[in-house]
PDB file of C-alpha atoms and ligand atoms in Angstrom:
ATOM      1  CA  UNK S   6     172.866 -34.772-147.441  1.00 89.00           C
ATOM      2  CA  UNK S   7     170.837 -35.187-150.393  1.00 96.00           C
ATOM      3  CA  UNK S   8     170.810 -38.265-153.066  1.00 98.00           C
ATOM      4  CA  UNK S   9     169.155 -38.872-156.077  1.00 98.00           C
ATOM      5  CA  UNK S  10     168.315 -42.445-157.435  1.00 98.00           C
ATOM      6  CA  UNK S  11     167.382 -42.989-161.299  1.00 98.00           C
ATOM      7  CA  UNK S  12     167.514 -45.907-163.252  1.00 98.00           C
ATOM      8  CA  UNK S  13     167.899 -46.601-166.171  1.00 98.00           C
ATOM      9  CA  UNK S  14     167.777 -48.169-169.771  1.00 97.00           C
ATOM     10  CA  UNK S  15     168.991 -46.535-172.674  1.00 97.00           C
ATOM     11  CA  UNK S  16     168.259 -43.380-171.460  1.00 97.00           C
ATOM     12  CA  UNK S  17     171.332 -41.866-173.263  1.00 97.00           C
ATOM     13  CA  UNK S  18     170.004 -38.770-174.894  1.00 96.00           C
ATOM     14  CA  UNK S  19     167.768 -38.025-171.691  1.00 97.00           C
ATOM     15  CA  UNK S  20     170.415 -38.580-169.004  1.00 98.00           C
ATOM     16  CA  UNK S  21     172.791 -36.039-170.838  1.00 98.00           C
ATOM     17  CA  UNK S  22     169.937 -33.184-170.023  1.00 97.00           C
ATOM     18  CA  UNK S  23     168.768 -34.551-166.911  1.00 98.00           C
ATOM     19  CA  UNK S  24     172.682 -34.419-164.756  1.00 98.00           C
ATOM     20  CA  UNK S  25     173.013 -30.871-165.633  1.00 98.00           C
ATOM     21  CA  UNK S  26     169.103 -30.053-164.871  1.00 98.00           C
ATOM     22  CA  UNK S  27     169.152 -31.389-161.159  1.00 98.00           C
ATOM     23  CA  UNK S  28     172.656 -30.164-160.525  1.00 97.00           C
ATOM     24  CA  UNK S  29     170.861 -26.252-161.469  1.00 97.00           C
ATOM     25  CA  UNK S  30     168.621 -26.918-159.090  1.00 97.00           C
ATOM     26  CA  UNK S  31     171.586 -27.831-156.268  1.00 95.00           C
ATOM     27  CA  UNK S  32     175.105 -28.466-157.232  1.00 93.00           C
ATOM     28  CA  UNK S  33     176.038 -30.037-154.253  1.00 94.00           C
ATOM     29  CA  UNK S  34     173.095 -32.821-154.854  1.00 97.00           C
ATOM     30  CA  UNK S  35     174.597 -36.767-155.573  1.00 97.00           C
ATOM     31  CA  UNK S  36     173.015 -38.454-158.394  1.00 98.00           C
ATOM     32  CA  UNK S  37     172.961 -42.146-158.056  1.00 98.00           C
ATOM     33  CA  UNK S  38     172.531 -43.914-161.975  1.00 98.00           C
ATOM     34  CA  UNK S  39     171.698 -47.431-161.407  1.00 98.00           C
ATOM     35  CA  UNK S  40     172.104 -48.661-165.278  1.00 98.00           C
ATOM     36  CA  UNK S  41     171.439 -52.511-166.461  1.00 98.00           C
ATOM     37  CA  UNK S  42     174.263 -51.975-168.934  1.00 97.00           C
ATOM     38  CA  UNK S  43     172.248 -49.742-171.322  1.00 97.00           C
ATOM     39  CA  UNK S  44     173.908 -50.875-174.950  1.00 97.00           C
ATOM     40  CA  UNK S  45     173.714 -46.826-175.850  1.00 97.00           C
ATOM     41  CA  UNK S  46     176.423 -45.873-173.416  1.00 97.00           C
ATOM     42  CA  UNK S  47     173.904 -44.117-170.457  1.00 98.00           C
ATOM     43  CA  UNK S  48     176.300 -44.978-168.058  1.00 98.00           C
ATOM     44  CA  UNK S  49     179.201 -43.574-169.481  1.00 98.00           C
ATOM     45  CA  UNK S  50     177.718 -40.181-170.345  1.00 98.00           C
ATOM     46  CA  UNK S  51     176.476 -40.207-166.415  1.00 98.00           C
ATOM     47  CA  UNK S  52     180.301 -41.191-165.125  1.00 98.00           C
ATOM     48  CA  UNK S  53     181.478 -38.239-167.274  1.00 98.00           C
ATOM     49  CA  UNK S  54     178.616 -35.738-165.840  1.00 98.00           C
ATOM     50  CA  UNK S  55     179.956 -36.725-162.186  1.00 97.00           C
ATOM     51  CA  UNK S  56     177.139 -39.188-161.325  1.00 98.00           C
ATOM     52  CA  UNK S  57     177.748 -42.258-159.558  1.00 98.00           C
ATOM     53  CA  UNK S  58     177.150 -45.039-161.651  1.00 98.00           C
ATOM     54  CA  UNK S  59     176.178 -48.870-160.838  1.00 98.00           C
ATOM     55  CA  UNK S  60     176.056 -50.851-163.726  1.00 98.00           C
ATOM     56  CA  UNK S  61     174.177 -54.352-163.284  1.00 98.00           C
ATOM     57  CA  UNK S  62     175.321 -57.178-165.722  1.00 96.00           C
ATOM     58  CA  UNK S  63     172.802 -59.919-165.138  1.00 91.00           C
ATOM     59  CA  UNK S  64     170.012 -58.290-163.599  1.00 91.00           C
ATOM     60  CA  UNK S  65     167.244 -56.076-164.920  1.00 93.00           C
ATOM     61  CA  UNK S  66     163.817 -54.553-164.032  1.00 96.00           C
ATOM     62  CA  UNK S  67     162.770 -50.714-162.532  1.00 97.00           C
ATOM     63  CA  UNK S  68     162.077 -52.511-158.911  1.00 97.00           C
ATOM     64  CA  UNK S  69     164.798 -54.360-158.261  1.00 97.00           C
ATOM     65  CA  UNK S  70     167.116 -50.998-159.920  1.00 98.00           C
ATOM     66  CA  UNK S  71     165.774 -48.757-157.256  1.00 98.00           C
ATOM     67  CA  UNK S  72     165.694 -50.732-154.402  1.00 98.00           C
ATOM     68  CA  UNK S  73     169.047 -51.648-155.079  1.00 97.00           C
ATOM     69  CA  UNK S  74     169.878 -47.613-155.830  1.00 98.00           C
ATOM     70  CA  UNK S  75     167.965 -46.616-152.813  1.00 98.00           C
ATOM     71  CA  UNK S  76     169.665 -49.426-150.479  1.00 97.00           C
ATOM     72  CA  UNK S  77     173.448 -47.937-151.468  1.00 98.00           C
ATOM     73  CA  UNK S  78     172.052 -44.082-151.060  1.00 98.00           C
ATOM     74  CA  UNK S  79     171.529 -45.178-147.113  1.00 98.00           C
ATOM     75  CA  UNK S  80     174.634 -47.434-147.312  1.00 98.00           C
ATOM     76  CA  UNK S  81     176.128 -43.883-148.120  1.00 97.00           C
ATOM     77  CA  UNK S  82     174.946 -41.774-145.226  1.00 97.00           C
ATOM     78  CA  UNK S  83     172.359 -39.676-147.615  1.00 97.00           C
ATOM     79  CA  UNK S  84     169.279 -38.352-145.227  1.00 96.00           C
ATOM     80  CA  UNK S  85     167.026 -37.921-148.204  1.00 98.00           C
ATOM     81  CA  UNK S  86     166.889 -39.968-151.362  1.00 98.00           C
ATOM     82  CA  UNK S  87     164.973 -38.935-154.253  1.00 98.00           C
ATOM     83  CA  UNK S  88     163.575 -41.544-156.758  1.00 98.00           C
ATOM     84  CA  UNK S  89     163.068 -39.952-160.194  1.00 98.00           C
ATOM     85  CA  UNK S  90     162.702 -41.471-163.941  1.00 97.00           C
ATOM     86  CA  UNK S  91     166.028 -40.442-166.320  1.00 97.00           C
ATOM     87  CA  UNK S  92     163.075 -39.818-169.191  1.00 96.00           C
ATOM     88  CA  UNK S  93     162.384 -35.953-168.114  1.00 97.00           C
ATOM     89  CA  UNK S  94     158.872 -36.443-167.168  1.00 96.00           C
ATOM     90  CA  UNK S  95     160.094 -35.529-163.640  1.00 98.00           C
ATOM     91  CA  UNK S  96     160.772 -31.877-163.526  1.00 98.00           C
ATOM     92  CA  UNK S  97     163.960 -31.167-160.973  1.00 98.00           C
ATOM     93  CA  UNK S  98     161.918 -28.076-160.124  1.00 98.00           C
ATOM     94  CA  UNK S  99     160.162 -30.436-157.759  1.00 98.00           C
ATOM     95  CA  UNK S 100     162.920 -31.721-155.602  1.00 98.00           C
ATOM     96  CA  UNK S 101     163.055 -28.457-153.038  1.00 98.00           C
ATOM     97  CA  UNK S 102     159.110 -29.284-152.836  1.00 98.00           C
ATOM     98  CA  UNK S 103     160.046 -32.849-151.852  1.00 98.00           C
ATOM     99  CA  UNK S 104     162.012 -32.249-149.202  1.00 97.00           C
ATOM    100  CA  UNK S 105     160.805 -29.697-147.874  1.00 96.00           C
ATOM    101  CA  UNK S 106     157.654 -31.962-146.113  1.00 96.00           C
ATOM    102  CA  UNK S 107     158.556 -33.564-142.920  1.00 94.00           C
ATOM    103  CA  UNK S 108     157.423 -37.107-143.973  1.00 98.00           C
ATOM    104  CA  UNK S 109     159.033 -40.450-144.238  1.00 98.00           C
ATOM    105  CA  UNK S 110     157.577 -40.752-147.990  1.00 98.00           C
ATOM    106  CA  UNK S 111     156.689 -37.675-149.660  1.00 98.00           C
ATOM    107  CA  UNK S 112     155.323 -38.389-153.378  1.00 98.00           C
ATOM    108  CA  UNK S 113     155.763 -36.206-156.250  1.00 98.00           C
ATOM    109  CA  UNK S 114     151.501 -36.786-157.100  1.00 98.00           C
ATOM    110  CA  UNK S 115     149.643 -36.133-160.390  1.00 97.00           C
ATOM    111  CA  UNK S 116     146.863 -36.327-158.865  1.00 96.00           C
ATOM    112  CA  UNK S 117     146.626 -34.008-155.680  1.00 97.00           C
ATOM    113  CA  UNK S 118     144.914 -30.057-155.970  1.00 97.00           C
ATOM    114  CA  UNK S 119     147.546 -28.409-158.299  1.00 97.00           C
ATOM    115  CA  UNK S 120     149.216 -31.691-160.313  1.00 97.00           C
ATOM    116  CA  UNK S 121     148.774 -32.341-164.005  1.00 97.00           C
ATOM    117  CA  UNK S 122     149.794 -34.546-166.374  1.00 96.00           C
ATOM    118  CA  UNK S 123     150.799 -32.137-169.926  1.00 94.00           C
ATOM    119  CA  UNK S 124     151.073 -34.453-172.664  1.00 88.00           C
ATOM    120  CA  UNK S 125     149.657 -37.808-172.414  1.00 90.00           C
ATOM    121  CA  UNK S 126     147.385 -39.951-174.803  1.00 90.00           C
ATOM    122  CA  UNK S 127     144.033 -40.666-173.230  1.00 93.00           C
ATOM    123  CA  UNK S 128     145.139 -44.496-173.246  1.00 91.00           C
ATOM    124  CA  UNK S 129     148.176 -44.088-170.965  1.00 91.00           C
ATOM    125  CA  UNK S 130     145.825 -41.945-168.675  1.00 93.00           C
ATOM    126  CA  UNK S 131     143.299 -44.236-168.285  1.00 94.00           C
ATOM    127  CA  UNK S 132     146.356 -47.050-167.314  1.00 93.00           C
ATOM    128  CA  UNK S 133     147.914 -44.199-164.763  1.00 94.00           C
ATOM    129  CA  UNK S 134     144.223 -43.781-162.959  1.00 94.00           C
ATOM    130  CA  UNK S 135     143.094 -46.812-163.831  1.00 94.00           C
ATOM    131  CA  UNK S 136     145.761 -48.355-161.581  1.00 95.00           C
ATOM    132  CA  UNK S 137     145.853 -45.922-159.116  1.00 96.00           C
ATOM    133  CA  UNK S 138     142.328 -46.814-158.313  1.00 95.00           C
ATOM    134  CA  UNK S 139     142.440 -50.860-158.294  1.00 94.00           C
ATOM    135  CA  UNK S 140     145.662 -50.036-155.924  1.00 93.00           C
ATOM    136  CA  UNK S 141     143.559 -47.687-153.173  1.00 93.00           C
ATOM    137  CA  UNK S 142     140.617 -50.207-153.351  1.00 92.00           C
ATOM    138  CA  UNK S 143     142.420 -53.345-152.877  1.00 93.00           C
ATOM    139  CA  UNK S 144     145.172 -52.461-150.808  1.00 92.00           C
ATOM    140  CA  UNK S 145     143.139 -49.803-148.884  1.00 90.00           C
ATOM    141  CA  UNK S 146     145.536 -47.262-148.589  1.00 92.00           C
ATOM    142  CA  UNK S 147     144.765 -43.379-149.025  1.00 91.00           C
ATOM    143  CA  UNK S 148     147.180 -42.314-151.529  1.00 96.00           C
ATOM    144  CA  UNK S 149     146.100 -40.629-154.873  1.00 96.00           C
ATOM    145  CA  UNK S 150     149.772 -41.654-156.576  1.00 97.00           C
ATOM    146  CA  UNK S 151     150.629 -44.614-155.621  1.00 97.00           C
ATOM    147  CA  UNK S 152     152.102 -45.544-159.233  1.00 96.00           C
ATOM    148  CA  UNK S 153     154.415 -42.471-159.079  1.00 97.00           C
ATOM    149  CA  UNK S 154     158.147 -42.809-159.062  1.00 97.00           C
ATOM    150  CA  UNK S 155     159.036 -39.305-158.275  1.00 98.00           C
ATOM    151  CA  UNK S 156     160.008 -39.764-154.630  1.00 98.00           C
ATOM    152  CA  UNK S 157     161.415 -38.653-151.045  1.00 98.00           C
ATOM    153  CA  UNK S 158     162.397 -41.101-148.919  1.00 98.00           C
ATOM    154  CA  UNK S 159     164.008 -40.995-145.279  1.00 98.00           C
ATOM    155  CA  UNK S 160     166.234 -43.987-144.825  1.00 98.00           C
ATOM    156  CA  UNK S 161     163.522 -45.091-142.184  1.00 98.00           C
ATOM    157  CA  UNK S 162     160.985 -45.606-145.059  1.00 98.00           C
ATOM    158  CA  UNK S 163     163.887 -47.490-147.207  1.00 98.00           C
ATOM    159  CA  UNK S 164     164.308 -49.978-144.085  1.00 98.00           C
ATOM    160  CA  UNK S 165     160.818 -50.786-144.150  1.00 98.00           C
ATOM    161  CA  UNK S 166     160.445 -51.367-148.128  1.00 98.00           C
ATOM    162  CA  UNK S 167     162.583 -54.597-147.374  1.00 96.00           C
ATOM    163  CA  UNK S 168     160.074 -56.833-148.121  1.00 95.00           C
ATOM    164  CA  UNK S 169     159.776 -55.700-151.584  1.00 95.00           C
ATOM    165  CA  UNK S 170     162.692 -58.183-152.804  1.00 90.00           C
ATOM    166  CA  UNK S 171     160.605 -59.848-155.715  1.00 91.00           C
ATOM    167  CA  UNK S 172     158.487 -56.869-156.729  1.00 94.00           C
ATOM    168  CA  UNK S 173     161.652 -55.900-159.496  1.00 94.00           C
ATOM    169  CA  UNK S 174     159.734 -54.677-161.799  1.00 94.00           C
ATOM    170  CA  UNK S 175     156.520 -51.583-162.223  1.00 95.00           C
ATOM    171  CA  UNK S 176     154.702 -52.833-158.976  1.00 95.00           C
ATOM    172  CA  UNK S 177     157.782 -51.647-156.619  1.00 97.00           C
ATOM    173  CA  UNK S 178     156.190 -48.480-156.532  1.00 97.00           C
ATOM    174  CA  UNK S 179     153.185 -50.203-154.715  1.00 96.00           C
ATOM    175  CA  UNK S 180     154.895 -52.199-152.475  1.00 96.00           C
ATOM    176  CA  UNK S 181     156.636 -49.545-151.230  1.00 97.00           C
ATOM    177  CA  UNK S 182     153.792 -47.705-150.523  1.00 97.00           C
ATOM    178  CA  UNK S 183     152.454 -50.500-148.950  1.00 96.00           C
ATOM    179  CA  UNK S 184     154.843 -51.217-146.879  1.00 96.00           C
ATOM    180  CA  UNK S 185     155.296 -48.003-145.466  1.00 97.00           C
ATOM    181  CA  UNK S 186     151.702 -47.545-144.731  1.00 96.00           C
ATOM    182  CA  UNK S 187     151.974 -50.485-142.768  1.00 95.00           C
ATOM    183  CA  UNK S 188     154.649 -49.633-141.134  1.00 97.00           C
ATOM    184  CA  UNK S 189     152.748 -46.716-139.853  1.00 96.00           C
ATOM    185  CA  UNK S 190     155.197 -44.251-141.474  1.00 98.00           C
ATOM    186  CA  UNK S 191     153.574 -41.050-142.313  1.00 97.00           C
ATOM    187  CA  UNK S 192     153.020 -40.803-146.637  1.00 98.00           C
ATOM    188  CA  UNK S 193     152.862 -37.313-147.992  1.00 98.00           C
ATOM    189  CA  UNK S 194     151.838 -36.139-151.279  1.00 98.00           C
ATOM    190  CA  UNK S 195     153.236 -32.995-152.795  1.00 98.00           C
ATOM    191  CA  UNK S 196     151.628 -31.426-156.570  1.00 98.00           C
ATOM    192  CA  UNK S 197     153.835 -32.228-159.728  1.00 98.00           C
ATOM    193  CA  UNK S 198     153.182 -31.599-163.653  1.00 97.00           C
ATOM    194  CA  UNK S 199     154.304 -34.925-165.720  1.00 96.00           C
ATOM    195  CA  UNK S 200     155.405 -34.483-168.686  1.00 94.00           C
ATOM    196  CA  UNK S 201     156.004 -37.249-171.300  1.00 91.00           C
ATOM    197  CA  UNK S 202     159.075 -38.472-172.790  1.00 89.00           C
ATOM    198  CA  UNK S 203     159.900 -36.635-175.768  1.00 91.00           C
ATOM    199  CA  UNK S 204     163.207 -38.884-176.364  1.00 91.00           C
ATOM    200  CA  UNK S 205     163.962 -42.526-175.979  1.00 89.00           C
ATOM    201  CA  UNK S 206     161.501 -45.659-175.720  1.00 86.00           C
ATOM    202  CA  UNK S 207     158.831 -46.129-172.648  1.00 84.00           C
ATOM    203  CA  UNK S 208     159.975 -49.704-171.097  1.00 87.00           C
ATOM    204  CA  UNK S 209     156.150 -50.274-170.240  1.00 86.00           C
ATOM    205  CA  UNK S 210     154.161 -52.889-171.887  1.00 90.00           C
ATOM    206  CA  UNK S 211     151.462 -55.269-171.373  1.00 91.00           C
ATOM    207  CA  UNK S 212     153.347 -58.028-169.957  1.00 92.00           C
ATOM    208  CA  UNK S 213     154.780 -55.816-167.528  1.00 93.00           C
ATOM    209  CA  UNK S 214     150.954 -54.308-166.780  1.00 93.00           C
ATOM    210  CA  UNK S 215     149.485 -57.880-166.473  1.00 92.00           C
ATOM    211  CA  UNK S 216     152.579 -58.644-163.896  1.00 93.00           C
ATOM    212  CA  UNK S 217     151.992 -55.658-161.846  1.00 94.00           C
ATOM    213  CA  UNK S 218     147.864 -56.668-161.583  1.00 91.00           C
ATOM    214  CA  UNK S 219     148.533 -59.883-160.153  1.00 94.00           C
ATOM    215  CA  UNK S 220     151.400 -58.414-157.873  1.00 94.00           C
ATOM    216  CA  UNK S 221     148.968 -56.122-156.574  1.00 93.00           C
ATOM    217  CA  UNK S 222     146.018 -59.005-156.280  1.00 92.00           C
ATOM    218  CA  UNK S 223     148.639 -61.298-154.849  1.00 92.00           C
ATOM    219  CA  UNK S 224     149.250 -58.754-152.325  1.00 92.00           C
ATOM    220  CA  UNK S 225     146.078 -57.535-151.148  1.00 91.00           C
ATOM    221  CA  UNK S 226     144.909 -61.706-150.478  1.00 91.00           C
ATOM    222  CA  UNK S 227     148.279 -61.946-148.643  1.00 87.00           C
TER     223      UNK S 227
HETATM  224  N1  LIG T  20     167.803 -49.917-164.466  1.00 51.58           N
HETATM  225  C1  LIG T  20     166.627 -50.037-165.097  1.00 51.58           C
HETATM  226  N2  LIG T  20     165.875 -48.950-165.341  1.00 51.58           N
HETATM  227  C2  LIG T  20     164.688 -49.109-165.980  1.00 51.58           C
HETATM  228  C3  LIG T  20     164.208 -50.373-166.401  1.00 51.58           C
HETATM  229  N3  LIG T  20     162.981 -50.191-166.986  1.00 51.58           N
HETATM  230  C4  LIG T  20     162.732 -48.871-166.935  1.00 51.58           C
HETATM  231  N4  LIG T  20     163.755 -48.214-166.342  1.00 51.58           N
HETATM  232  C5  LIG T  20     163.906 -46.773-166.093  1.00 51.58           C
HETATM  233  O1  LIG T  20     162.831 -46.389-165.255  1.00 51.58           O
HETATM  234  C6  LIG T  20     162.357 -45.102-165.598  1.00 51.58           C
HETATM  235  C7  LIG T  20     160.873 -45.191-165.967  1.00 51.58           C
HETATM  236  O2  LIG T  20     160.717 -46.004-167.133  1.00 51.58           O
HETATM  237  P1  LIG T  20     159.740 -45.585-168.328  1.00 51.58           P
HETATM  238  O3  LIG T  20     159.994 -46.455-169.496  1.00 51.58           O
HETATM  239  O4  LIG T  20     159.864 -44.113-168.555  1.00 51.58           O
HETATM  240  O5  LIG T  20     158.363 -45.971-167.725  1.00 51.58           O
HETATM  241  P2  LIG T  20     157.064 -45.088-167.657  1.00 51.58           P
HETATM  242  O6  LIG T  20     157.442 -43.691-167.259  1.00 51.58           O
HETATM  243  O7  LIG T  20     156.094 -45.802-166.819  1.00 51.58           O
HETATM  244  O8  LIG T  20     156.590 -45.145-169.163  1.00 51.58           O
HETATM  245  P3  LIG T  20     156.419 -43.912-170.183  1.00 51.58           P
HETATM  246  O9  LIG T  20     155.326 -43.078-169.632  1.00 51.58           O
HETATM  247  O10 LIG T  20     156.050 -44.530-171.454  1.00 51.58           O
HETATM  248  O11 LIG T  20     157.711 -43.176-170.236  1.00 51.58           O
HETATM  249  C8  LIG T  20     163.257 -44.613-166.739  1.00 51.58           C
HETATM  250  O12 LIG T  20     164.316 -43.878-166.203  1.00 51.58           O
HETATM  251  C9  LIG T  20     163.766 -45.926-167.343  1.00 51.58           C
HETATM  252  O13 LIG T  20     164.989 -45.807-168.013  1.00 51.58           O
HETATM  253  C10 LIG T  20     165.027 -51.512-166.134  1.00 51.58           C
HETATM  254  O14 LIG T  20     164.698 -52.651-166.461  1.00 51.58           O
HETATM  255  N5  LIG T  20     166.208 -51.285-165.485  1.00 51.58           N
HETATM  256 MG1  LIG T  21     158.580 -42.520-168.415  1.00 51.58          MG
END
């Protein structure tokens, strides 16, 4: 049984696409929307697609969202949960790819023989790499996308991301990685193309870059 976690903000126009995309690629798959009450209606356009919908009044952040999305997918008997972004950079084309590696983490990676990256400016690839690269040197793991959040996880690897209650924001996606390395759960990294969101507003900024440095500082002194 296969689930599929996204969260989201105001992902309206993207999340109308997305449902019908992943349910091409298998109709039987569950998509889990875990929405911090979007003001542009996401979650109702997801309830009428058929997703299952969580809608968080008081909290936000990307972390905390798919922890949270990931916790109720095992909560729920899945075997598998995908992590994906609602924005469309995450082709569903990927998700037989995913699951097909017999690994507690599989990563969809931009950076393995055979990924790409389509369509971004040279500034948001330098941030991608650039933080990939800080993240393998401090934290001394061997992963070449850490910083992705297209995902497999077995609900063995979702048990051991427990720690990873204050990391609610961009630096999840390193903690869980960390995490399960140290858990000495096997990582696996499978080829993906990103592409770049044509529709709706990237959620990244500065702040949230400066936070995710000294999360990942914090946690390699730790
Ligand atoms: N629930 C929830 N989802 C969020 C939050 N911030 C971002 N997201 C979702 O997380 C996914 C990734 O966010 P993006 O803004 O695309 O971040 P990004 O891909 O690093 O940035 P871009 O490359 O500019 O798109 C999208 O599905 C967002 O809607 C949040 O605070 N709460
Ligand atoms: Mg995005």
């Amino acid at each position: 049984m296969l689930g599929v976690v996204i969260p989201t903000y105001n992902e309206a126009e993207n999340i109308r696409e997305l449902i019908p995309r992943i349910k091409e690629v298998d109709k039987d798959i569950n998509i889990i929307i875990v929405d911090d009450n979007s003001p542009d209606n996401t979650s109702g356009i997801a309830k009428q697609l058929g997703a299952i919908v969580f809608v968080r009044k008081d909290e936000r952040g990307i972390g905390s969202a798919l922890k949270f999305g990931l916790e109720q997918g095992v909560k729920m008997g899945f075997k598998r949960l995908i992590t994906m972004d609602a924005d469309l950079s995450h082709d569903p084309k990927y998700i037989p790819a995913l699951i097909s590696k017999d690994a507690d983490l599989v990563i969809g990676s931009r950076y393995v023989k055979g990924g790409a990256i389509e369509n971004w400016p040279l500034q948001r690839r330098l941030i991608s790499s650039g933080a990939n690269s800080i993240a393998r040197l401090l934290l001394r793991f061997n992963v070449r996308d850490a910083t992705s959040g297209y995902r497999a996880y077995t609900p063995r690897a979702v048990e051991a991301i427990s720690p990873c209650k204050s990391a609610d924001g961009y630096e999840f996606q390193i903690c869980s990685v960390y995490h399960i390395f140290k858990s000495r759960l096997q990582i696996a990294e499978v080829p993906i193309s990103f592409h770049d969101r044509e529709r709706g507003k990237s959620k990244l900024d500065s702040q949230k870059i400066f936070k995710w440095f000294t999360y990942v500082l914090k946690l390699s002194l730790s």
